[in-house]
Amino acid sequence: MPYKKKLIEVALPLEAINEASAREKSIRHGHPSTLHLWWARRPLAAARAVIFSSLVDDPSARPEQFPTEEDQSIERRRLFDLIEELVLWENSNNEDLLNRAKAEIMKSTDGNPPALLDPFAGGGSIPLEAQRLGLEAHASDLNPIAVMINKAMIEIPPKFAGHHPVNPASRPSINNGWTGAQGLAEDVRYYGEWMKKAAFERVGHLYPKVKDDYGREHTVVAWIWARTVKCPNPACGCEMPLVKSFDLSKKNGDEISVLPKIEDGKVVFQVKPGKCSSHGTVERSGARCVNCNTPVGLDYIRSEGKAKRISDQLMAIVAEGPSGRVYLSPDEKQIAIARIPKPANYPSGGLTGKSRVNVGLYGFDETSDLFTNRQLSTLTAFSELVVDAQTQVEIDGGSREYAQAIGVYLAFAVNKLADNNSSIVSWNINRDGLRNTFSRQAIPMTWDYAEANPFSSSAGCFDNSIDWIKRCIEQFVSTSEGFARQADAQSDNGLRNVAVSTDPPYYDNIAYADLSDFFYVWMRQSLHGLYPELFRTMLVPKAEELVATPYRFAGNSEEARRFFEEGMLKSFER
């Protein structure tokens, strides 16, 4: 069949595509980016427009229908109008609009559209949008986390399209006509709640309520801790807090801060209204002792960290109040209950590359070093309960395959919990909430950190994790088949006569495998039994990953560059 020029080769309504892509950053509920964190997720609007315009003929390729330039311009404008509607987030599942787009694709492919492959699928935007446009979507990636994200988005929802929920609470509405992945989403919500209750039975005692000065009980949102090291001044020797800021809230007219005081040579903290009159104790150049004012270099703090002598001290407690946050001073009971040993069976693995470059300077060498003992206990409990929840699904009448599908999304919820429940999480004093671990494409070192309460109803809780995931599932396409597999892009995957659309990695811009280990250890604990081949390694595969990372070549940048460029050449030849 003679080649026909495609719309993408001539022109696109770029302004509309760019505007829709930029707007996606502010869309949260139901957006696939909220299913599971990925460090370079492509805008759905751009992926949708590129796939559509890559398959649809430009009017100039049909001179028999559009003989003049004016005719072609009019038809091109019609296609542009369709794209401008298509890229809007609100139209993501507009059935009439999608059918019109699919009709254009069928027209340009003689009724036989190709399957589409993304060999560097990553966060899955391209395969998801191919599926939305009616194509059979194939996603492959070397990274197991990326593979699982794609399975959750394009492979699982179509398998259970129209499937009614199996949980006991939904039995009265079993014949209500569950469409798309709604039934699956409802079961994820139910068994997420089941899992939370089971986890509370195991570790709920580690998260007690707190009383204010009037004896009223409040549910804790977060405990604010300061890391500490022993002051090197022999005349002082106190446990000096390393604090970026003593402010807790900067809400206009309702500012709250922590006042550090010295009692018997020890630092104690008191929460008080108003702004803090002093700066924090640590900055880029070093720290100072709040007791004796001795300047302390970062070299000393790093050496103490590598010797495992960095400790922590509770500065404040943030709780849920009847009309907002309640800030309370440290409580001895709250301190004592957090001082527990590590659990016996927590997962861990060595940090490498960009995961280690910051925190490794201070002795954080393993993924488990990024969590408090309480957090390790809680996350271990949740990750183990993923398997128990699948058993419960089968007891309630679900098939084994369906139970396993539920387990995938519950494992995602555990990973979302980990992102909001590490000792890298900090307190945002401008919005009275948590900053998650991965606020950027690396693991930063944090000095004062916020330990969230997963059993609260505020940021960082398990309920929120499940709710984000449920909303995503409800939005996923369930009409076309999708397939996700682990594969090296340089190897033959067996597919032939397919369209290829991809956004490959950029040299050493993002070290996906290094960063993914943070999530992989928890997901492996939950899903190793379901996907033994995918989780056969203790950490994410790195040697074959196509990034130009010098540390994998003994610091040789030229070797890293050659590895990347030769690998990319082989991939595109393939």
XYZ file of C-alpha atoms in Angstrom:
574
model
C 0.000 0.000 0.000
C 1.509 3.380 -0.946
C 2.620 5.610 1.896
C 0.314 8.478 2.799
C 1.543 11.588 4.556
C 0.161 11.873 8.084
C -1.273 14.941 9.757
C 1.609 15.151 12.253
C 4.042 15.675 9.375
C 2.287 18.824 8.226
C 0.804 20.770 11.109
C -0.784 20.491 14.553
C -2.787 22.869 16.780
C 0.196 23.177 19.105
C -1.140 26.003 21.227
C -4.222 24.018 22.243
C -2.142 20.889 22.902
C 0.379 22.782 25.013
C -2.340 24.546 26.986
C -4.131 21.272 27.755
C -0.839 19.593 28.685
C 0.119 22.381 31.081
C -3.326 22.354 32.670
C -2.988 18.661 33.524
C -0.492 19.541 36.239
C -3.308 21.039 38.300
C -5.702 18.112 37.781
C -5.582 15.628 40.606
C -8.630 13.470 41.331
C -8.834 10.614 38.850
C -5.734 11.587 36.882
C -3.485 8.552 36.159
C -0.491 10.417 37.602
C -2.076 9.944 41.042
C -2.224 6.142 40.724
C 1.475 5.707 41.498
C 4.351 8.138 41.437
C 6.544 8.166 38.332
C 9.297 10.722 37.839
C 8.731 11.741 34.204
C 5.115 11.102 33.315
C 4.137 12.554 29.943
C 0.980 14.677 29.571
C -1.995 12.649 28.389
C -3.102 15.479 26.110
C 0.173 15.467 24.166
C 0.233 11.661 23.908
C -3.380 11.573 22.690
C -2.750 14.245 20.050
C 0.496 12.686 18.812
C -0.982 9.189 18.427
C -4.084 10.478 16.659
C -2.170 12.720 14.259
C 0.406 9.992 13.555
C -2.302 7.660 12.276
C -4.672 10.071 10.520
C -3.864 11.103 6.959
C -3.144 14.712 6.154
C -5.716 16.025 3.637
C -2.910 16.529 1.093
C -2.531 12.732 1.002
C -6.051 12.481 -0.460
C -6.027 14.648 -3.611
C -9.020 12.772 -4.965
C -11.113 14.114 -2.058
C -9.344 17.427 -1.470
C -7.913 18.562 -4.819
C -7.130 22.186 -3.956
C -5.095 23.754 -1.175
C -8.220 25.509 0.031
C -10.075 22.179 0.268
C -7.151 20.713 2.180
C -6.978 23.692 4.515
C -10.676 23.395 5.369
C -10.373 19.672 6.070
C -7.223 20.216 8.118
C -9.075 22.813 10.193
C -11.832 20.258 10.830
C -9.266 17.771 12.103
C -7.657 20.480 14.241
C -11.038 21.239 15.809
C -11.390 17.558 16.650
C -7.913 17.474 18.244
C -8.626 20.616 20.250
C -11.680 18.901 21.739
C -9.856 15.610 22.125
C -7.009 16.947 24.275
C -9.262 18.427 26.958
C -9.147 16.511 30.234
C -12.945 16.765 30.581
C -13.290 14.848 27.305
C -11.008 11.961 28.295
C -13.955 9.552 28.415
C -16.368 11.396 26.137
C -17.714 8.403 24.228
C -19.149 10.375 21.305
C -15.936 12.346 20.794
C -13.739 9.258 21.092
C -15.890 7.418 18.556
C -15.420 10.299 16.128
C -11.651 10.126 16.655
C -11.640 6.356 16.212
C -13.623 6.738 12.988
C -10.940 9.051 11.580
C -8.251 6.520 12.497
C -10.229 3.676 10.892
C -10.688 5.763 7.743
C -6.949 6.410 7.434
C -5.944 2.793 8.172
C -8.481 1.126 5.837
C -10.380 -0.220 8.826
C -7.330 -2.058 10.170
C -5.511 0.150 12.696
C -2.189 -1.184 13.956
C -1.441 -2.197 17.503
C 0.806 0.319 19.241
C 4.006 -0.410 21.173
C 5.834 1.837 23.611
C 9.174 0.102 24.395
C 10.057 2.696 27.066
C 6.600 2.815 28.628
C 7.540 4.314 31.996
C 4.488 6.012 33.525
C 2.284 4.675 30.736
C 0.792 7.818 29.186
C 1.367 6.676 25.605
C -0.044 3.112 25.940
C -3.027 4.430 27.905
C -3.884 6.985 25.228
C -3.398 4.423 22.456
C -5.931 2.250 24.240
C -8.286 5.210 24.656
C -8.177 5.713 20.873
C -9.225 2.105 20.283
C -5.800 0.589 19.585
C -4.432 -2.604 21.051
C -1.778 -1.221 23.403
C 1.543 -2.870 24.242
C 3.726 -1.410 26.995
C 7.160 -2.712 27.834
C 9.832 -1.518 30.207
C 12.803 -2.989 32.034
C 11.717 -1.445 35.328
C 9.253 -3.641 37.305
C 7.571 -0.599 38.856
C 6.839 0.808 35.384
C 5.549 -2.585 34.234
C 3.160 -2.769 37.197
C 1.925 0.789 36.583
C 1.116 -0.152 33.001
C -0.566 -3.409 34.025
C -2.741 -1.462 36.435
C -3.695 1.083 33.754
C -4.090 -0.849 30.495
C -4.070 -4.593 31.210
C -6.254 -5.177 34.278
C -9.253 -2.811 33.736
C -10.354 -4.327 30.360
C -10.220 -7.851 31.844
C -12.865 -6.936 34.389
C -14.970 -4.460 32.428
C -18.547 -4.595 33.675
C -17.544 -6.868 36.555
C -19.781 -6.388 39.585
C -18.095 -6.015 42.994
C -17.825 -9.185 45.088
C -17.562 -7.632 48.553
C -20.459 -8.412 50.931
C -21.489 -4.765 51.342
C -22.176 -4.429 47.606
C -24.247 -7.597 47.177
C -27.607 -5.762 47.358
C -26.553 -3.687 44.330
C -24.990 -6.535 42.360
C -27.463 -6.134 39.486
C -27.282 -2.356 39.302
C -25.406 -2.375 36.004
C -21.751 -1.796 36.873
C -20.017 -0.283 33.838
C -16.359 -0.069 32.916
C -14.085 -0.638 35.887
C -16.533 0.728 38.479
C -17.035 -2.660 40.159
C -13.285 -3.194 40.381
C -12.844 0.285 41.872
C -15.529 -0.364 44.486
C -13.845 -3.608 45.565
C -10.486 -1.857 45.860
C -12.164 0.658 48.171
C -13.827 -2.058 50.270
C -10.786 -4.311 50.637
C -8.595 -1.284 51.269
C -10.827 -0.508 54.244
C -10.660 -4.174 55.274
C -6.878 -3.991 55.119
C -6.749 -0.791 57.172
C -8.841 -2.349 59.948
C -6.621 -5.432 59.995
C -3.504 -3.245 60.107
C -4.947 -1.223 62.982
C -5.367 -4.428 64.971
C -1.635 -5.078 64.509
C -0.084 -1.641 64.891
C -2.870 0.762 65.853
C -1.551 0.968 69.417
C 1.501 2.778 68.005
C -0.710 5.721 67.012
C -2.481 6.899 70.191
C -4.646 9.982 70.423
C -3.249 13.033 72.191
C -4.802 15.235 74.859
C -4.645 19.014 74.841
C -4.310 21.260 77.909
C -8.065 20.982 78.505
C -8.056 17.185 78.516
C -9.753 16.915 75.126
C -8.607 14.041 72.896
C -7.475 14.604 69.328
C -6.371 12.300 66.529
C -2.748 12.987 65.652
C -2.027 14.099 62.088
C 1.761 14.122 62.390
C 4.627 14.099 64.840
C 7.305 16.691 63.999
C 10.788 15.411 64.828
C 14.195 17.087 64.696
C 17.293 15.055 63.936
C 20.017 15.564 66.532
C 23.761 15.089 66.976
C 25.908 15.563 70.050
C 27.420 19.050 70.196
C 31.203 18.755 69.606
C 31.906 21.475 72.187
C 33.266 19.546 75.239
C 31.859 22.194 77.576
C 28.363 21.623 76.145
C 27.843 18.118 74.752
C 24.042 18.462 74.496
C 22.005 16.695 71.853
C 21.761 19.619 69.468
C 18.680 19.703 67.213
C 19.167 20.118 63.474
C 16.185 22.214 62.433
C 15.561 24.090 59.213
C 12.828 26.253 60.762
C 11.106 26.486 64.134
C 7.912 27.746 62.477
C 5.037 25.262 62.270
C 2.365 27.333 60.572
C 2.528 30.610 58.686
C -1.197 31.059 58.203
C -1.852 34.776 58.403
C -3.076 35.745 61.873
C -2.724 32.198 63.195
C 1.035 31.631 63.160
C 2.448 28.823 65.309
C 6.074 28.058 66.144
C 8.298 25.982 68.411
C 10.390 27.595 71.123
C 13.581 25.688 71.999
C 14.539 26.055 75.668
C 17.433 24.755 77.746
C 16.620 22.853 80.939
C 19.444 21.176 82.898
C 21.680 21.233 79.828
C 19.051 19.616 77.636
C 17.008 21.104 74.820
C 13.235 20.969 75.272
C 10.554 22.286 72.958
C 7.424 24.264 73.615
C 4.748 25.071 71.039
C 3.580 28.682 71.191
C 1.452 31.081 69.114
C 3.225 33.560 66.861
C 6.206 33.528 64.554
C 9.560 32.184 65.651
C 11.979 34.894 66.740
C 15.030 32.911 65.603
C 16.094 31.033 62.503
C 16.600 27.290 62.357
C 19.867 25.722 63.444
C 21.056 24.226 60.159
C 21.730 25.639 56.697
C 23.836 24.819 53.649
C 27.135 25.816 55.268
C 26.615 23.981 58.548
C 24.774 24.165 61.845
C 24.965 25.851 65.240
C 24.275 24.535 68.689
C 21.109 26.060 70.140
C 22.618 25.746 73.645
C 26.162 27.096 73.342
C 25.932 28.684 69.876
C 28.997 26.752 68.679
C 29.191 26.598 64.871
C 29.268 23.002 63.628
C 30.419 22.025 60.144
C 28.550 19.601 57.933
C 31.633 17.352 57.901
C 31.102 16.666 61.592
C 27.397 15.955 61.117
C 28.188 13.625 58.212
C 30.774 11.722 60.215
C 28.303 11.341 63.086
C 25.717 10.084 60.605
C 28.062 7.525 59.090
C 28.854 6.355 62.618
C 25.083 5.924 63.136
C 25.032 8.582 65.851
C 22.312 10.802 64.385
C 19.267 10.555 66.635
C 15.979 12.469 66.807
C 13.819 14.417 69.255
C 10.109 15.185 69.175
C 9.482 18.923 68.647
C 5.706 19.131 68.259
C 2.507 17.218 67.631
C -0.031 18.230 64.994
C -3.572 16.984 65.599
C -7.023 17.185 64.042
C -9.149 19.863 65.697
C -12.829 20.770 65.313
C -11.969 23.673 63.004
C -8.446 23.049 61.768
C -5.046 21.959 63.024
C -4.171 21.805 66.704
C -0.463 22.188 67.561
C 0.730 20.693 70.837
C 4.024 20.474 72.722
C 5.824 17.113 73.033
C 4.252 14.538 75.310
C 6.335 11.908 77.156
C 3.768 9.211 76.376
C 3.894 10.073 72.683
C 7.700 9.966 72.730
C 7.868 6.626 74.557
C 5.407 4.866 72.271
C 7.464 5.733 69.194
C 10.641 4.193 70.658
C 10.153 0.659 69.399
C 12.604 -1.797 67.803
C 12.539 -2.558 64.108
C 10.138 -5.322 63.061
C 11.607 -8.737 62.339
C 10.683 -9.016 58.672
C 10.910 -5.580 57.087
C 12.248 -5.395 53.498
C 15.356 -3.401 52.653
C 17.958 -2.888 49.979
C 21.034 -0.775 49.324
C 20.547 2.779 48.071
C 22.436 3.652 44.887
C 23.026 6.607 42.588
C 20.614 9.522 42.923
C 18.775 7.758 45.714
C 21.940 7.822 47.805
C 23.776 10.932 46.635
C 22.250 13.196 49.309
C 21.249 10.959 52.193
C 24.281 8.677 51.834
C 26.484 11.521 53.072
C 24.762 11.165 56.441
C 24.885 7.384 56.800
C 21.580 6.480 55.139
C 22.733 3.484 53.099
C 19.645 1.245 52.953
C 16.046 1.891 51.978
C 15.069 0.970 55.544
C 17.258 3.822 56.861
C 14.721 6.234 55.364
C 11.985 5.150 57.777
C 11.488 5.328 61.531
C 11.015 2.027 63.332
C 7.328 2.817 63.749
C 7.005 3.465 60.024
C 8.818 0.227 59.201
C 6.465 -1.704 61.483
C 3.385 -0.135 59.928
C 4.434 -0.463 56.302
C 5.499 -4.060 56.881
C 2.083 -4.829 58.350
C 0.267 -3.222 55.425
C 2.456 -4.887 52.782
C 1.919 -8.334 54.333
C -1.837 -7.761 54.492
C -2.025 -7.370 50.701
C -1.778 -11.170 50.463
C -4.395 -11.662 53.195
C -6.767 -9.290 51.404
C -6.549 -11.392 48.241
C -7.500 -14.463 50.241
C -10.486 -12.558 51.595
C -11.593 -11.627 48.066
C -11.652 -15.327 47.162
C -13.561 -16.178 50.347
C -16.143 -13.568 49.340
C -16.626 -15.228 45.946
C -14.080 -13.580 43.686
C -11.939 -15.622 41.301
C -8.238 -15.999 41.972
C -7.395 -13.789 38.984
C -9.766 -11.114 40.245
C -8.325 -11.339 43.759
C -4.847 -10.874 42.328
C -5.991 -7.801 40.413
C -7.314 -6.292 43.648
C -3.957 -7.126 45.248
C -2.081 -5.069 42.645
C -3.995 -1.895 43.495
C -3.686 -2.525 47.250
C 0.083 -2.828 46.792
C -0.005 0.535 45.037
C -1.762 1.971 48.087
C 1.074 0.688 50.295
C 3.579 2.446 48.037
C 1.606 5.692 48.238
C 1.645 5.267 52.005
C 5.435 4.824 51.929
C 5.851 8.007 49.880
C 3.998 9.934 52.600
C 5.398 8.015 55.564
C 9.178 8.171 55.516
C 11.563 10.247 57.588
C 12.251 12.310 54.454
C 8.718 13.736 54.563
C 8.666 17.310 55.844
C 5.987 19.638 57.191
C 4.807 22.389 54.860
C 4.412 25.434 57.099
C 2.595 27.390 54.392
C -0.315 24.974 53.964
C -0.212 22.981 57.220
C 0.336 19.678 55.466
C 2.893 17.100 54.425
C 5.421 17.194 51.621
C 5.897 13.683 50.246
C 9.268 11.936 49.960
C 9.646 12.546 46.224
C 8.991 16.244 45.890
C 11.728 16.081 43.247
C 13.624 13.444 41.234
C 15.939 12.490 44.073
C 15.797 11.713 47.767
C 16.725 14.915 49.630
C 18.126 15.087 53.135
C 15.625 16.541 55.592
C 16.494 17.665 59.104
C 13.151 18.222 60.815
C 10.667 15.703 59.465
C 6.981 14.877 59.837
C 5.925 11.360 60.810
C 2.351 10.971 59.566
C -0.468 8.988 61.139
C -1.745 6.492 58.514
C -4.918 5.937 60.570
C -5.957 9.598 60.627
C -8.223 11.202 58.047
C -5.624 13.767 56.971
C -2.727 13.911 54.528
C -0.568 10.802 54.534
C -3.341 8.469 55.721
C -4.184 5.124 54.134
C -7.763 6.183 53.369
C -6.445 8.918 51.086
C -4.154 6.460 49.308
C -7.067 4.143 48.558
C -9.329 7.012 47.485
C -6.793 8.352 44.970
C -6.447 4.873 43.446
C -10.194 4.197 43.336
C -10.800 7.459 41.444
C -8.131 6.515 38.899
C -9.559 3.047 38.269
C -12.982 4.539 37.564
C -11.455 6.635 34.760
C -9.464 3.887 33.023
C -10.354 2.642 29.553
C -11.956 -0.799 29.529
C -12.892 -1.296 25.876
C -9.594 -2.205 24.168
C -7.035 -4.803 25.188
C -3.739 -3.814 26.718
C -0.585 -5.776 27.490
C 2.319 -4.842 29.753
C 5.527 -6.843 30.041
C 9.064 -6.524 31.295
C 11.433 -6.276 28.349
C 14.760 -4.828 27.338
C 14.132 -2.428 24.439
C 17.205 -3.783 22.625
C 15.811 -7.330 22.470
C 13.264 -8.788 20.069
C 9.861 -8.782 21.762
C 8.157 -10.764 19.011
C 5.814 -7.998 17.866
C 5.542 -7.247 14.149
C 3.624 -4.720 12.020
C 2.899 -2.404 14.912
C 3.053 1.336 15.309
C 5.788 2.481 17.683
C 5.372 5.617 19.762
C 7.733 6.339 22.619
C 9.526 8.936 24.680
C 12.910 7.382 25.508
C 15.114 8.216 28.511
C 17.418 11.252 28.331
C 21.037 10.391 29.085
C 21.449 10.715 32.874
C 18.535 13.077 33.512
C 16.568 10.673 35.737
C 17.943 7.524 37.370
C 14.672 5.598 37.292
C 16.035 2.304 38.605
C 17.874 3.899 41.533
C 14.794 5.857 42.609
C 12.423 2.938 42.077
C 14.116 0.817 44.746
C 12.316 2.941 47.358
C 8.999 1.487 46.150
C 10.231 -1.845 44.800
C 11.118 -3.344 48.187
C 7.552 -2.824 49.431
C 5.878 -3.924 46.210
C 8.064 -7.019 46.056
C 7.018 -7.974 49.576
C 3.354 -7.716 48.539
C 3.418 -9.114 44.988
C 6.379 -11.487 44.695
C 4.025 -14.463 44.923
C 1.858 -13.149 42.067
C 4.651 -12.088 39.709
C 7.713 -14.172 40.678
C 9.546 -13.465 37.410
C 8.959 -9.715 37.570
C 10.156 -9.552 41.195
C 12.876 -12.207 40.937
C 15.656 -9.735 41.810
C 16.063 -8.189 45.253
C 16.235 -4.685 43.735
C 15.317 -3.076 40.411
C 17.554 -4.230 37.498
C 20.155 -1.578 36.746
C 22.952 -2.933 34.546
C 20.781 -2.990 31.390
C 18.989 0.312 32.079
C 19.602 2.750 29.228
C 20.798 5.808 31.109
C 24.211 7.456 30.892
C 25.118 7.094 34.570
C 28.896 7.414 35.148
C 28.937 5.707 38.564
C 27.983 2.427 36.883
C 31.174 2.721 34.842
C 33.594 3.560 37.657
C 32.935 7.276 37.111
C 33.860 7.157 33.421
C 31.508 9.597 31.655
C 32.703 8.576 28.206
C 31.925 4.907 28.859
C 28.494 5.879 30.187
C 27.819 7.975 27.083
C 28.903 5.179 24.755
C 26.747 2.626 26.580
C 23.696 4.865 26.295
C 24.130 5.851 22.652
C 24.940 2.347 21.426
C 22.021 0.951 23.390
C 19.627 3.527 21.982
C 20.877 2.790 18.449
C 20.202 -0.931 18.953
C 16.769 -0.159 20.344
C 15.750 1.932 17.346
C 17.271 -0.581 14.926
C 15.139 -3.212 16.614
